């Protein structure tokens, strides 16, 4: 989104934040789906706390829930395809939005770290198509390893005689966990190396030994399935280690000799996904700010719209400014990632930190503006407030984001 002339060049420098025509069309198309399909279904599926299969089916019919659609957005030239798409879907509803995009994290883990053959074989099976919607699940967190991925205990042992990996352990907080067709599981190959001894493994559909443990009843994003995944002597083909066994062995050998092992698989996946998660939070915050603004224009108290009161108008001003600021940080991080620019100051973490905390604050302010109405389920702002909180927790808590940013800006080993 940034074009500039060279020093001494007669052509003027140009700076633009306008989206391209194709991206505008995609945004408007998604907004229409969010408005006409997602929002009318949101309250029902929040109450049911179940995966909204009919909505996924409708999305599959129009090509929205598909590997092709998400791949196009990830490859969009400016880097803003995914942020724009996610903002609109989560403007519709965060729980349903998470069901629509939950498979992308598993797909991203394979695309970012895997071979072209693995991407071609397994990623389509995470989405399926109309009449046969499928799911993917990325399984990293464990009961004793949330923010601290180095504490992962799930073990992968290679059986050379059978050319198979044997996985044992328990994963938790897995979106689509246990009901997905394809699971991508982070496991330790060499526990002595900590996080540098880990790898990701693809568990094909129907593999014996993988089962769903506890399904979690959540505060928010209830239309998204979250559960434990239990791995009991799960045997998968040797080729199912993400990136290939040869590359894994080369990396482990370098680490054992004191060299660098490269980025840890789970952290690489999360870092790549953070601007997308930030965009989800922006969508929820924007929904609340817009709703509260319209309410303040039309709700009359003491003979005038409540929005005429400075206390309310100033709150709305802060809400709008915060949403726009969070979006700009998100777009910057997404643009940098697409252009291959390193996050030298942890710009990806900045976007998630600010957007997540903005969503919590703005949705709370929306409830305040609606007063008693905002506290009831007759109005959507209480659901948006419940949904918003997850963005300060999953894929790296706000505290972890601050730790990452603090290390980046100081150059010190902040603990």
XYZ file of C-alpha atoms in Angstrom:
415
model
C 0.000 0.000 0.000
C 3.038 2.289 -0.018
C 4.633 3.634 -3.202
C 7.433 6.180 -3.139
C 9.712 7.909 -5.632
C 13.497 7.848 -5.324
C 15.413 10.808 -3.924
C 15.938 13.281 -6.750
C 13.254 11.625 -8.865
C 10.890 14.162 -10.443
C 7.906 11.879 -9.864
C 6.183 12.720 -6.584
C 6.092 10.214 -3.760
C 2.698 8.591 -3.428
C 1.214 7.231 -0.222
C -2.129 5.487 -0.305
C -4.243 3.449 2.090
C -6.968 2.822 -0.475
C -7.778 -0.798 -1.211
C -7.559 -2.010 -4.783
C -10.780 -2.483 -6.765
C -10.672 -6.282 -6.524
C -10.170 -6.200 -2.770
C -13.021 -3.709 -2.389
C -15.294 -6.077 -4.321
C -14.237 -8.984 -2.116
C -14.821 -6.913 1.024
C -18.305 -5.888 -0.108
C -19.163 -9.476 -1.087
C -18.087 -10.754 2.313
C -19.921 -7.975 4.100
C -23.098 -8.964 2.291
C -22.677 -12.592 3.401
C -21.927 -11.512 6.975
C -24.985 -9.265 7.050
C -27.476 -11.616 5.388
C -26.299 -15.062 6.552
C -23.991 -14.829 9.575
C -25.681 -12.171 11.707
C -29.205 -13.646 11.542
C -27.808 -17.019 12.691
C -25.405 -15.720 15.342
C -27.595 -15.714 18.467
C -28.973 -19.218 17.769
C -25.579 -20.877 17.366
C -24.152 -18.995 20.328
C -26.913 -20.506 22.460
C -26.510 -23.979 20.939
C -22.726 -23.927 21.374
C -22.302 -26.082 18.288
C -20.491 -25.854 14.963
C -22.862 -24.010 12.571
C -22.778 -26.611 9.793
C -25.594 -24.962 7.753
C -23.641 -21.690 7.612
C -20.454 -23.522 6.588
C -22.444 -25.258 3.868
C -23.807 -21.947 2.568
C -20.284 -20.539 2.581
C -18.996 -23.583 0.698
C -21.702 -23.194 -1.955
C -20.510 -19.696 -2.868
C -16.819 -20.573 -2.659
C -16.152 -18.723 0.586
C -15.375 -21.797 2.675
C -12.702 -23.237 0.422
C -8.957 -23.629 0.204
C -8.990 -21.668 -3.041
C -10.629 -18.606 -1.483
C -8.295 -18.432 1.508
C -5.246 -19.125 -0.659
C -6.212 -16.205 -2.905
C -6.480 -13.910 0.097
C -3.147 -15.065 1.553
C -1.453 -14.460 -1.791
C -3.125 -11.100 -2.466
C -0.374 -8.681 -3.460
C -0.784 -6.023 -0.775
C -1.024 -8.562 2.052
C -4.413 -7.175 3.076
C -6.573 -9.958 1.644
C -6.788 -11.947 4.880
C -7.201 -8.937 7.232
C -10.006 -7.523 5.092
C -11.746 -10.912 4.841
C -11.422 -11.744 8.533
C -12.618 -8.309 9.651
C -15.840 -8.665 7.660
C -16.555 -12.235 8.790
C -15.981 -11.385 12.445
C -18.015 -8.211 12.076
C -20.809 -10.685 11.363
C -20.112 -12.894 14.389
C -16.944 -14.102 16.056
C -18.137 -17.621 16.879
C -19.382 -18.358 13.381
C -16.407 -16.493 11.964
C -14.066 -18.778 13.889
C -15.860 -21.824 12.495
C -15.386 -20.415 8.998
C -11.670 -19.689 9.404
C -10.627 -22.261 12.013
C -9.252 -24.664 9.432
C -6.905 -22.026 8.042
C -4.511 -22.269 11.008
C -3.918 -25.962 10.321
C -3.545 -25.225 6.621
C -1.114 -22.388 7.353
C 1.002 -24.732 9.486
C 1.412 -27.008 6.478
C 1.864 -24.239 3.909
C 4.423 -22.346 6.027
C 6.518 -25.360 7.032
C 5.634 -28.222 4.713
C 6.592 -29.466 1.274
C 4.572 -28.609 -1.858
C 3.445 -32.244 -1.967
C 2.111 -32.061 1.594
C 0.298 -28.818 0.854
C -1.288 -30.293 -2.259
C -2.352 -33.522 -0.563
C -3.591 -32.408 2.845
C -4.800 -28.804 2.678
C -7.758 -29.521 0.345
C -8.895 -32.205 2.783
C -9.208 -29.543 5.498
C -12.029 -27.795 3.616
C -13.786 -30.246 1.301
C -16.556 -28.694 -0.764
C -20.338 -28.194 -1.041
C -22.149 -31.237 0.309
C -18.960 -32.498 1.949
C -17.646 -29.748 4.216
C -14.488 -30.780 6.062
C -12.381 -29.315 8.844
C -8.756 -28.948 9.876
C -7.379 -28.568 13.408
C -4.038 -27.223 14.619
C -3.097 -28.800 17.941
C -0.330 -27.109 19.898
C -1.438 -26.221 23.445
C -1.430 -28.818 26.216
C -2.808 -28.870 29.783
C 0.651 -27.877 31.079
C 1.887 -26.037 27.979
C -0.104 -23.016 26.867
C 1.978 -19.892 26.414
C 5.097 -21.959 27.181
C 5.310 -24.110 24.044
C 8.714 -25.397 25.162
C 6.864 -27.426 27.822
C 5.057 -29.595 25.247
C 5.072 -33.223 26.348
C 3.316 -34.904 23.431
C 5.940 -37.254 22.014
C 6.609 -38.443 18.482
C 8.871 -41.490 18.098
C 9.992 -42.765 14.725
C 9.532 -46.495 14.054
C 12.119 -47.136 11.349
C 11.003 -50.705 10.671
C 7.487 -49.588 9.770
C 8.457 -46.105 8.512
C 5.867 -44.647 10.875
C 5.715 -42.001 13.581
C 4.027 -42.964 16.846
C 2.337 -40.079 18.681
C 1.222 -40.047 22.312
C -0.084 -37.170 24.374
C -2.995 -34.832 25.061
C -3.673 -31.538 23.301
C -6.084 -28.913 24.558
C -7.868 -25.755 23.377
C -7.886 -27.117 19.814
C -10.311 -25.405 17.448
C -12.164 -28.220 15.635
C -10.257 -30.654 17.845
C -11.503 -34.223 17.578
C -14.100 -33.448 14.892
C -11.629 -32.300 12.224
C -10.797 -34.477 9.252
C -7.109 -33.529 9.348
C -5.220 -32.701 12.539
C -1.810 -31.017 12.580
C -0.118 -31.876 15.878
C 2.973 -30.256 17.403
C 5.046 -32.882 19.230
C 8.483 -33.322 20.727
C 10.933 -35.488 18.812
C 13.879 -34.810 21.117
C 12.722 -33.523 24.541
C 16.301 -32.682 25.552
C 16.306 -29.875 22.969
C 13.170 -28.185 24.311
C 11.203 -26.235 21.705
C 14.014 -26.737 19.181
C 13.372 -30.480 19.299
C 9.756 -30.186 18.188
C 8.054 -30.774 14.863
C 4.537 -30.748 13.420
C 2.810 -33.910 12.231
C -0.156 -34.457 9.949
C -2.685 -36.976 11.262
C -4.790 -38.202 8.308
C -8.571 -38.666 8.512
C -9.720 -41.744 10.363
C -6.350 -42.545 11.953
C -6.854 -44.972 14.877
C -5.871 -43.732 18.329
C -6.932 -40.113 17.902
C -10.050 -39.171 19.837
C -11.799 -36.147 21.242
C -11.454 -35.514 24.962
C -13.323 -32.811 26.851
C -15.345 -30.353 24.805
C -15.106 -26.926 26.412
C -18.121 -24.786 27.265
C -16.796 -21.302 26.661
C -17.485 -17.728 27.745
C -17.521 -16.562 24.123
C -17.078 -17.688 20.485
C -19.468 -20.487 21.409
C -20.302 -21.396 17.804
C -16.706 -22.548 17.384
C -15.901 -26.074 18.576
C -13.020 -26.216 21.072
C -11.895 -29.472 22.645
C -9.086 -31.695 23.853
C -7.452 -34.127 21.442
C -6.180 -37.409 22.882
C -3.405 -39.258 21.034
C -2.919 -42.869 22.086
C -0.336 -44.789 20.043
C -1.356 -42.874 16.936
C 0.595 -44.252 13.992
C 1.056 -42.097 10.907
C 3.178 -42.596 7.787
C 6.767 -41.355 7.950
C 6.031 -38.812 5.218
C 3.536 -37.042 7.500
C 6.105 -35.031 9.445
C 5.623 -31.488 8.182
C 8.567 -30.480 6.000
C 9.784 -34.065 5.569
C 11.941 -36.316 7.718
C 15.218 -35.445 5.990
C 14.811 -31.753 6.746
C 13.859 -32.530 10.336
C 16.941 -34.694 10.875
C 19.192 -32.017 9.377
C 17.715 -29.397 11.699
C 18.052 -31.589 14.782
C 21.666 -32.401 13.886
C 22.516 -28.683 13.664
C 20.922 -28.008 17.034
C 22.752 -30.904 18.707
C 26.025 -29.510 17.381
C 25.255 -26.116 18.859
C 23.970 -24.482 15.699
C 20.695 -22.703 15.022
C 17.658 -24.825 14.341
C 15.537 -22.191 12.663
C 12.135 -21.081 13.854
C 10.130 -23.452 16.026
C 7.150 -24.830 14.081
C 4.349 -23.692 16.395
C 5.793 -20.216 16.901
C 6.340 -19.743 13.177
C 2.687 -20.622 12.586
C 1.450 -18.233 15.280
C 3.678 -15.357 14.141
C 2.375 -15.690 10.594
C -1.233 -15.736 11.821
C -1.135 -12.814 14.285
C -2.202 -10.041 11.850
C -5.142 -12.246 10.861
C -6.133 -12.708 14.501
C -5.799 -8.960 15.007
C -8.188 -8.405 12.086
C -10.742 -10.687 13.761
C -10.614 -8.485 16.862
C -10.950 -5.359 14.723
C -14.116 -6.813 13.186
C -15.711 -7.416 16.594
C -14.692 -3.968 17.862
C -15.993 -2.286 14.722
C -19.335 -4.076 15.022
C -19.744 -2.823 18.582
C -18.681 0.736 17.758
C -21.082 0.953 14.824
C -23.976 -0.497 16.793
C -23.405 1.803 19.754
C -23.146 4.828 17.465
C -26.456 4.086 15.777
C -28.088 3.438 19.149
C -26.789 6.770 20.476
C -28.266 8.562 17.454
C -31.740 7.094 17.876
C -32.139 6.466 21.638
C -33.885 9.495 23.135
C -33.570 10.366 26.824
C -34.481 13.689 28.443
C -35.851 14.886 25.108
C -32.742 14.371 22.975
C -30.584 11.569 21.491
C -28.165 10.231 24.089
C -25.376 10.820 21.569
C -25.759 14.549 22.112
C -24.370 14.140 25.606
C -20.644 14.811 25.678
C -20.018 11.802 27.915
C -21.466 9.497 25.238
C -20.107 11.365 22.214
C -16.586 11.403 23.647
C -16.807 7.692 24.363
C -17.889 7.044 20.770
C -15.022 9.206 19.528
C -12.518 7.147 21.505
C -14.093 3.914 20.272
C -13.872 4.923 16.622
C -10.296 6.181 16.957
C -9.222 2.986 18.714
C -10.770 0.750 16.061
C -9.086 2.676 13.248
C -5.728 2.643 15.046
C -5.951 -1.118 15.569
C -6.810 -1.626 11.910
C -3.822 0.437 10.764
C -1.430 -1.592 12.946
C -2.975 -4.766 11.537
C -2.637 -3.616 7.945
C 0.979 -2.580 8.537
C 1.893 -5.991 9.926
C 0.067 -7.827 7.136
C 1.705 -5.654 4.473
C 5.155 -6.209 5.996
C 4.634 -9.961 6.114
C 3.512 -10.077 2.475
C 6.516 -8.026 1.355
C 8.882 -10.300 3.277
C 9.919 -7.572 5.704
C 11.023 -8.858 9.117
C 9.060 -7.915 12.221
C 12.088 -6.185 13.731
C 9.956 -4.489 16.404
C 7.488 -7.397 16.714
C 4.936 -5.618 14.564
C 2.816 -8.772 14.306
C 2.568 -8.970 18.075
C 1.840 -5.241 18.264
C -1.151 -5.657 15.982
C -2.616 -8.512 18.006
C -1.961 -6.847 21.365
C -3.597 -3.552 20.433
C -6.484 -5.054 18.459
C -7.325 -7.606 21.137
C -7.361 -5.111 23.975
C -9.259 -2.622 21.812
C -11.984 -5.200 21.176
C -12.444 -5.837 24.908
C -12.544 -2.135 25.762
C -14.795 -1.049 22.882
C -17.351 -3.803 23.421
C -17.514 -2.904 27.122
C -18.048 0.739 26.201
C -20.839 -0.307 23.823
C -22.616 -2.066 26.705
C -22.237 1.088 28.806
C -23.804 3.245 26.101
C -26.763 0.874 25.761
C -27.156 0.748 29.538
C -29.485 -1.977 30.796
C -30.339 -2.963 27.221
C -26.695 -3.681 26.538
C -26.554 -6.149 29.404
C -29.363 -8.291 27.977
C -29.235 -10.949 25.285
C -31.888 -9.072 23.377
C -29.050 -6.904 22.061
C -25.854 -8.279 20.480
C -23.300 -6.152 22.329
C -23.158 -8.465 25.369
C -22.287 -11.374 23.046
C -19.638 -9.310 21.305
C -18.135 -8.454 24.693
C -17.987 -12.135 25.628
C -16.447 -12.941 22.242
C -13.864 -10.155 22.452
C -12.087 -11.472 25.521
C -10.566 -14.435 23.694
C -8.389 -12.100 21.627
C -6.324 -11.217 24.695
C -5.801 -14.917 25.432
C -5.446 -17.311 22.491
C -2.510 -17.512 20.086
C -0.403 -15.677 22.641
C -1.836 -13.763 25.613
C -1.470 -9.994 25.866
C 1.280 -10.590 28.413
C 3.179 -12.824 25.981
C 2.775 -10.221 23.221
C 4.250 -7.569 25.525
C 7.121 -9.921 26.334
C 7.844 -10.444 22.633
C 7.619 -6.712 21.889
C 9.724 -5.855 24.931
C 12.489 -8.195 23.824
C 12.372 -6.802 20.300
C 12.556 -3.132 21.251
C 15.153 -3.490 24.028
C 17.311 -6.238 22.566
C 17.389 -7.737 26.055
C 16.329 -11.145 27.334
C 13.226 -9.829 29.073
C 11.638 -12.448 31.338
